[in-house]
XYZ file of C-alpha atoms in Angstrom:
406
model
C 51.253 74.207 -30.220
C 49.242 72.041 -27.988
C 47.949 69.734 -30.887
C 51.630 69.141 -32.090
C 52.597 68.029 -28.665
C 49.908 65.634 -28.244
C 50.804 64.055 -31.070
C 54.301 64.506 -30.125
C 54.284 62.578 -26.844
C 51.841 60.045 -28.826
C 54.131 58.942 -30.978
C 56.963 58.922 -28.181
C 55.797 55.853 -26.522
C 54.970 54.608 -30.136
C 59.015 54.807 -30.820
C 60.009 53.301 -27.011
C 58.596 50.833 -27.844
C 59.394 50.032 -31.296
C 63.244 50.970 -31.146
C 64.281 49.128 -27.917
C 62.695 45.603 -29.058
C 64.284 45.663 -33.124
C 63.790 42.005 -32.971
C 60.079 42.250 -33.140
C 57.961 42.856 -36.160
C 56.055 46.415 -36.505
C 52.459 45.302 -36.450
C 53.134 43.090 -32.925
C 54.981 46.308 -31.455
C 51.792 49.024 -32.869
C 49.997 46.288 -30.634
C 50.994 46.282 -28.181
C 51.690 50.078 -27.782
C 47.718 50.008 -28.851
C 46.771 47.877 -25.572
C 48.471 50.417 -23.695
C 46.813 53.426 -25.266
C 43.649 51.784 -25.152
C 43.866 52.251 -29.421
C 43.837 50.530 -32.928
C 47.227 51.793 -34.235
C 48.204 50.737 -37.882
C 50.948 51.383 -40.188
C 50.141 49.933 -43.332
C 53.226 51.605 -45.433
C 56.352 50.797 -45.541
C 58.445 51.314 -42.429
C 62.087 51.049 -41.168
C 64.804 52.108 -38.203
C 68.386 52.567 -37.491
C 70.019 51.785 -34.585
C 73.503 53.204 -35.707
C 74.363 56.193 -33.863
C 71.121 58.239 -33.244
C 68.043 55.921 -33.074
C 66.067 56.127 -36.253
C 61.898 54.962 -36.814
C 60.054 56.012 -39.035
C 56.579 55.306 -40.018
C 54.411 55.328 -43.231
C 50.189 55.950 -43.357
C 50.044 55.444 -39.250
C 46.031 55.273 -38.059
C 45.097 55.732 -35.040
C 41.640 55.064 -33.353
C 39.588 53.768 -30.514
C 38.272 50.254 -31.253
C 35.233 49.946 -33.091
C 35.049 54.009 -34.090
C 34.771 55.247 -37.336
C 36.334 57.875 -37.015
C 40.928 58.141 -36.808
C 41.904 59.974 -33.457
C 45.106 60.613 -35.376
C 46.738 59.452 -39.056
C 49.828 60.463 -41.003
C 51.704 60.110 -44.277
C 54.630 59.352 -42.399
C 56.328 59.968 -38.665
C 60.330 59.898 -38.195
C 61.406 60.238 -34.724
C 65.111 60.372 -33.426
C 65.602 59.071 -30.521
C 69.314 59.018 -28.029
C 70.183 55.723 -26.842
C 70.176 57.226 -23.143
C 66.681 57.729 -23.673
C 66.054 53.973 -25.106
C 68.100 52.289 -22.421
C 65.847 54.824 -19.443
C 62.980 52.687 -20.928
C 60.339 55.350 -20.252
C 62.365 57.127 -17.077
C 64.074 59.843 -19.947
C 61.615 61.625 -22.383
C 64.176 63.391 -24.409
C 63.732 62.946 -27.954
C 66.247 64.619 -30.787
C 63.707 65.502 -33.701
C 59.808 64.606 -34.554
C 58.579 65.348 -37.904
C 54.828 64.750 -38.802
C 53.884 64.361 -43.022
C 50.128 65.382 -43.477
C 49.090 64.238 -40.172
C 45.163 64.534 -39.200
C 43.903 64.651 -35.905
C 40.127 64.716 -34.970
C 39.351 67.113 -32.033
C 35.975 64.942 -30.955
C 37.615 61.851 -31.475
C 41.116 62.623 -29.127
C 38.762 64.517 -26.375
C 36.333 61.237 -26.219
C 39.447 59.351 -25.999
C 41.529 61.159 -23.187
C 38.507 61.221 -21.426
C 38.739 57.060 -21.408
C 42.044 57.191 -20.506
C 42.923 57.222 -16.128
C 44.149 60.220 -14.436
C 48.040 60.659 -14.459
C 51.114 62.837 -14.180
C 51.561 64.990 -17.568
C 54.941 64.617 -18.792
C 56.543 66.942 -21.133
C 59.024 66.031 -23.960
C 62.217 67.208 -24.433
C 63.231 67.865 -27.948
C 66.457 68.809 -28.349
C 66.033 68.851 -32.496
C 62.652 70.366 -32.104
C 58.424 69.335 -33.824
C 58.047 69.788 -37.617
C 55.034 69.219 -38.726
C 53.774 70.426 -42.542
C 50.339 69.759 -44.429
C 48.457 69.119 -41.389
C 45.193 69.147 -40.787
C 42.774 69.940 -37.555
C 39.217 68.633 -37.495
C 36.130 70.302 -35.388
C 32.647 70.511 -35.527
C 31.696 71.725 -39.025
C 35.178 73.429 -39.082
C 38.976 72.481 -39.718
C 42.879 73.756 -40.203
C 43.849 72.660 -43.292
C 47.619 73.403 -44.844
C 48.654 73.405 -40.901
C 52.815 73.995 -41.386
C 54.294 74.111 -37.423
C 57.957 74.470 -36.763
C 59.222 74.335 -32.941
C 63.107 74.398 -33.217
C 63.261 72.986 -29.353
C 61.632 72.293 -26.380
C 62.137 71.685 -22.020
C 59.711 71.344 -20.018
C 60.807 74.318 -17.523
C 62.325 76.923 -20.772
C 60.246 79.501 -22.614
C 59.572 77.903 -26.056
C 59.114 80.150 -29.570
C 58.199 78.627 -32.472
C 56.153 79.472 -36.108
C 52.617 77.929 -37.021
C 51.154 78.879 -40.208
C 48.052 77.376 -42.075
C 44.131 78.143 -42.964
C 41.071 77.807 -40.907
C 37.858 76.580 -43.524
C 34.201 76.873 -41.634
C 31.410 76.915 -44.610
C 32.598 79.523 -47.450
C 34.625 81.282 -44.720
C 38.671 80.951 -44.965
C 40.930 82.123 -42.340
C 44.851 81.966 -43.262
C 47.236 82.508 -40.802
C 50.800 83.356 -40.432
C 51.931 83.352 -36.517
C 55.436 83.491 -34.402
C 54.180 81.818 -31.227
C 55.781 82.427 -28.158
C 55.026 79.946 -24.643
C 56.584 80.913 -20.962
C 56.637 76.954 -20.582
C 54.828 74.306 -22.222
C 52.225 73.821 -19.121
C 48.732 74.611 -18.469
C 48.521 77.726 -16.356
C 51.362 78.774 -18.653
C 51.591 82.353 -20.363
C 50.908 82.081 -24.725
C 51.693 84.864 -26.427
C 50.706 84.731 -30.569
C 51.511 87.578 -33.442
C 51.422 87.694 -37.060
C 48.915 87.855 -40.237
C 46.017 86.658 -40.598
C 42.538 87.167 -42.892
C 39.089 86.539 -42.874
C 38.154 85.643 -46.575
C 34.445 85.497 -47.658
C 33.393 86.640 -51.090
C 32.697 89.582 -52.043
C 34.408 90.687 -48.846
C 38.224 90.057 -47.157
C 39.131 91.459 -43.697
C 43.292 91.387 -43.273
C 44.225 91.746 -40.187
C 47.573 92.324 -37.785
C 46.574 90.526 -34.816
C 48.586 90.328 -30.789
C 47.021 87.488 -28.776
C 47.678 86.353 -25.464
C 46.490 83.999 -22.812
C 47.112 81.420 -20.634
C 46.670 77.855 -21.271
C 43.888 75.629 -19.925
C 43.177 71.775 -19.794
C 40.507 70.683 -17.730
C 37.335 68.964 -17.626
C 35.499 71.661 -19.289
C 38.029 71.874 -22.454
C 41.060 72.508 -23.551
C 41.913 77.063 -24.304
C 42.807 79.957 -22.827
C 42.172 81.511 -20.114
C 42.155 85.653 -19.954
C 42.358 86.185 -24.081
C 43.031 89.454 -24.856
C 43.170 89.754 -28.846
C 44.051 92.875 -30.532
C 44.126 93.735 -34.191
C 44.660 96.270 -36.773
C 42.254 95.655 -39.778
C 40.815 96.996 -43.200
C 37.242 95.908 -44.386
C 37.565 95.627 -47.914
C 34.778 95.310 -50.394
C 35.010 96.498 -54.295
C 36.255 99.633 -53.866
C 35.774 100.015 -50.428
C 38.672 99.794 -47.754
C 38.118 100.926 -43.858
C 40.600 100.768 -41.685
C 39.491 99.614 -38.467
C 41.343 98.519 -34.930
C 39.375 96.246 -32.774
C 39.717 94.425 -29.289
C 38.874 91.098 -27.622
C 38.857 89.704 -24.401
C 37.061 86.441 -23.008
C 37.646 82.999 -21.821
C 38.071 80.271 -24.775
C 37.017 76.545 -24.413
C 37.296 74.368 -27.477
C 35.131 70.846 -26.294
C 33.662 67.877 -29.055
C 35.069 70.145 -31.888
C 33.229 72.983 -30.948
C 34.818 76.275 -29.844
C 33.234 78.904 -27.345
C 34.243 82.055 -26.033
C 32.445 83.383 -22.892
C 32.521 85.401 -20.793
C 33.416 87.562 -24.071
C 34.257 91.473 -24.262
C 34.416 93.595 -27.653
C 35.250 97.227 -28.958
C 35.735 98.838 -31.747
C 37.314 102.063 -32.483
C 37.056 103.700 -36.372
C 36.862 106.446 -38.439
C 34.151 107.355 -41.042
C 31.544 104.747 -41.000
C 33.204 103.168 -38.118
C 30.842 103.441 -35.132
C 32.580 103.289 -31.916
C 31.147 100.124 -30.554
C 31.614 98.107 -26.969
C 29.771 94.834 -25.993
C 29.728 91.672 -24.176
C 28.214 88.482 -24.824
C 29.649 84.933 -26.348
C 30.093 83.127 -29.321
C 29.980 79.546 -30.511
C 31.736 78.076 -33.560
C 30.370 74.382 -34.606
C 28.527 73.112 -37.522
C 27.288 76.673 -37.319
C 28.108 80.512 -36.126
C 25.922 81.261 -32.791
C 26.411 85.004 -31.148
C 24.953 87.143 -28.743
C 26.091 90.249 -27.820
C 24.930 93.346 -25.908
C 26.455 96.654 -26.282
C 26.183 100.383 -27.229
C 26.906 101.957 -30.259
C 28.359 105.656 -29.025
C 27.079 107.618 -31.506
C 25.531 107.338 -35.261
C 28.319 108.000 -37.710
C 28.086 111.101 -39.764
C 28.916 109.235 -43.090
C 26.044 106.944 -42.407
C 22.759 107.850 -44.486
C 21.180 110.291 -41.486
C 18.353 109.169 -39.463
C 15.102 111.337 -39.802
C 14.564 114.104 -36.793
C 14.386 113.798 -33.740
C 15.893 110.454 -33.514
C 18.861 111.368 -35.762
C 19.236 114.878 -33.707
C 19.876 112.863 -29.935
C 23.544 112.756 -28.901
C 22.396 109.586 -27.213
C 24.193 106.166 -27.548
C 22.318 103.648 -29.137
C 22.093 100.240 -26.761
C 21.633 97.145 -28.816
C 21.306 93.534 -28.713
C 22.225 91.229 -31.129
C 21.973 87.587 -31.903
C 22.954 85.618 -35.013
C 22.830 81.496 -35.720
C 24.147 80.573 -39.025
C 26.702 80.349 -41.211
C 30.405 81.492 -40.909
C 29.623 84.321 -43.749
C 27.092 85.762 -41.600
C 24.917 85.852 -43.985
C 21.993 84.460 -42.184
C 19.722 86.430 -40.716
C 20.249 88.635 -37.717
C 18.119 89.660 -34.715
C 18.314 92.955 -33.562
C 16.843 95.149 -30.771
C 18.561 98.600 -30.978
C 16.814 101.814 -29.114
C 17.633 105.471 -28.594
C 16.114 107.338 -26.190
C 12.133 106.402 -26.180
C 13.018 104.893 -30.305
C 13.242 101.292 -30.087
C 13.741 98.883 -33.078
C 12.838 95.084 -32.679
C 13.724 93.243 -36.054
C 16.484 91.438 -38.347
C 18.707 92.185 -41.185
C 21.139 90.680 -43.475
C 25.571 91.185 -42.520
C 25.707 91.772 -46.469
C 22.977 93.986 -47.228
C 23.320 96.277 -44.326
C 27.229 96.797 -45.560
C 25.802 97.727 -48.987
C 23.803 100.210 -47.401
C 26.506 101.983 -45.405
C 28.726 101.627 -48.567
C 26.450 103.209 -50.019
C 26.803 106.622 -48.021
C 23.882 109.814 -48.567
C 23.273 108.487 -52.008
C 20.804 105.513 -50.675
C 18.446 105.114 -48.769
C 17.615 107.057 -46.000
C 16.605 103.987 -43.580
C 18.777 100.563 -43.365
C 17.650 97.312 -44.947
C 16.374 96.476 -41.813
C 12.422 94.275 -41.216
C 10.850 94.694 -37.719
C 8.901 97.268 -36.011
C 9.748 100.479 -34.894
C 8.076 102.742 -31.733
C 8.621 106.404 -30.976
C 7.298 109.574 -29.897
C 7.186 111.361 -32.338
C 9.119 111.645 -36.236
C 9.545 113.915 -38.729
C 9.321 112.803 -42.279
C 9.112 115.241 -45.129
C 8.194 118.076 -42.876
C 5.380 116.485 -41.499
C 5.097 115.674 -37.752
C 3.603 111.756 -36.476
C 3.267 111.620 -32.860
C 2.635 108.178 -31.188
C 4.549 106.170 -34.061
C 4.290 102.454 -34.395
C 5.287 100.995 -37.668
C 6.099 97.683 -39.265
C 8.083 97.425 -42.057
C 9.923 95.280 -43.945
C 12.722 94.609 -46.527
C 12.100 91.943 -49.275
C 15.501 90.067 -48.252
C 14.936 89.519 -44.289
C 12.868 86.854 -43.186
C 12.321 86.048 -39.567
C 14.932 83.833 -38.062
């Protein structure tokens, strides 16, 4: 809700200005309102107002942008704002505002973080909107990611009320696609403020689809470091499907999230993962970074090694031991770049890499493949039993044709 509302009070002083001088031609007022911003504003389409009973502008293919970048802070098909004449005649004193609806707007993260961070420190003031924020067929733009099909409704907002409102739309990073459906619900609009989120959503990325019923909360953070949310906790309900697989899975998240220059991060960052079947009952910590490119690291424990897995040759498969890993991955959104992993139980330690979409085949797969994952590295331990035959002292390399080192 935090990118409608800076658009939202945008486009407020936009409309001051416009409404209470109706003597004065569009481009002079986009001007000046542009000097004051510290921004190129344009709106090249055709445009008009009322000034019969509630204050009427509304705006066609706005653009929005610092001078001399190439890139739009913000554009739109078309704004309409309502405005009460108690607010015109307050000239700036009254922010209430009856109704703002946004046509396809666009709004580049990098390009409005560069530019607040032009702008001088001052007092954040909150609309009110008595006739609420619609905005459909929006679009959010980050680094090597985006919202696209962005649909927000807020029926109302004040400044000191709880606020609910519904946000719906699809997240696009590389072949990955995320749709949403959310209610959203805010203890004020404020950072430091309590955000509580619930609804569908998906992650889509052929062969494979995860749907998910996700619960997030937070609180909401603006500073110096980024805009988020402070003490995420994300749960969900989810099935991994694949062909004819479908495992039904819950899951947990907790972690700090910082979106700065387009690029999201969450760290400190806290995951588990509870299952039946081929499930493993996993916990780890670690962060991850969503830009141009996926970047994880996590550390963790798998409890156990699931008994529908294909089973690990004696001793290591006998151990009741929980298997501590580490993982790291830098790629694409599909995760299916390669993967570094360092997993050990007991005295066996693996050091190698695998492919996300072969190592699902392989636990797909169940007893009828291979005994060993499609894993490449090396692997040390005491002793193994293979075929009834005893190695002491074992230290072998081996590799998958896939794999290739990161």
């Amino acid at each position: 809700m935090w990118i409608a509302l800076a658009i939202g009070m945008l486009l407020a002083v936009f409309a001051l200005r416009w409404v209470s001088q109706p003597s004065q031609v569009a481009g002079l007022i986009l001007h000046q309102a542009g000097q004051a911003l510290g921004l190129e504003i344009t709106a090249s389409g055709a445009s008009e107002y009322r000034l019969r009973g509630t204050p009427m502008l509304a705006l066609r293919d706005v653009v929005a942008r610092q001078p001399g970048a190439a890139a739009a802070l913000l554009s739109a098909e078309r704004i309409h704002l309502e405005l009460p004449w108690s607010t015109i005649r307050a000239r700036g004193a009254d922010l209430t505002i009856k109704r703002i609806e946004l046509d396809a707007p666009q709004l580049d993260l990098t390009a409005l973080q560069r530019w607040l961070a032009t702008r001088p420190p001052s007092e954040t003031r909150i609309p009110t909107l008595t006739g609420g924020l619609h905005v459909v067929r929006g679009r959010v733009i980050g680094d090597g990611w985006s919202v696209d099909a962005f649909d927000f409704d807020l029926p109302s907002l004040h400044p000191q009320r709880p606020a609910s409102a519904h946000a719906s739309g699809r997240m696009t990073s590389g072949s990955t696609r995320v749709p949403f459906d959310l209610d959203v619900a805010l203890t004020r609009p404020a950072a430091g403020a309590g955000l509580g989120l619930s609804g569908d959503v998906s992650v889509e990325s052929a062969p494979w689809t995860l749907p998910m019923e996700a619960t997030v909360s937070g609180r909401l953070h603006d500073g110096e470091d980024g805009i988020g949310l402070d003490r995420l906790r994300l749960g969900v309900e989810a099935r991994y499907r694949n062909g004819d697989t479908d495992l039904p899975f819950v899951f947990g998240l907790a972690g700090k999230l910082r979106v700065r220059d387009g690029v999201a991060g969450l760290s400190p960052l806290g995951v588990a993962v509870r299952g039946q079947g081929p499930v493993p009952k996993l916990d780890a910590h670690g962060q991850l970074v969503l830009g141009d490119a996926l970047s994880t690291q996590l550390q963790g424990a798998i409890a156990n090694w699931p008994a529908t897995w294909p089973a690990l040759p004696p001793p290591i498969g006998q151990s009741s031991s929980s298997l501590p890993f580490d993982l790291r991955y830098h790629g694409r959104t599909d995760l299916s770049d390669v993967a570094a992993l360092r997993l050990s139980r007991d005295a066996t330690v693996f050091d190698g890499r695998f492919r996300l979409p072969q190592m699902l085949d392989w636990i797909d797969a169940d007893a009828q493949g291979s005994p060993l994952p499609p894993l490449a590295g090396r692997l040390t331990t005491p002793k193994l039993e293979i075929s009834g035959v005893t190695l002491e002292g074992v230290d072998i390399e081996f590799g998958d044709d896939t794999p290739a080192t990161p």
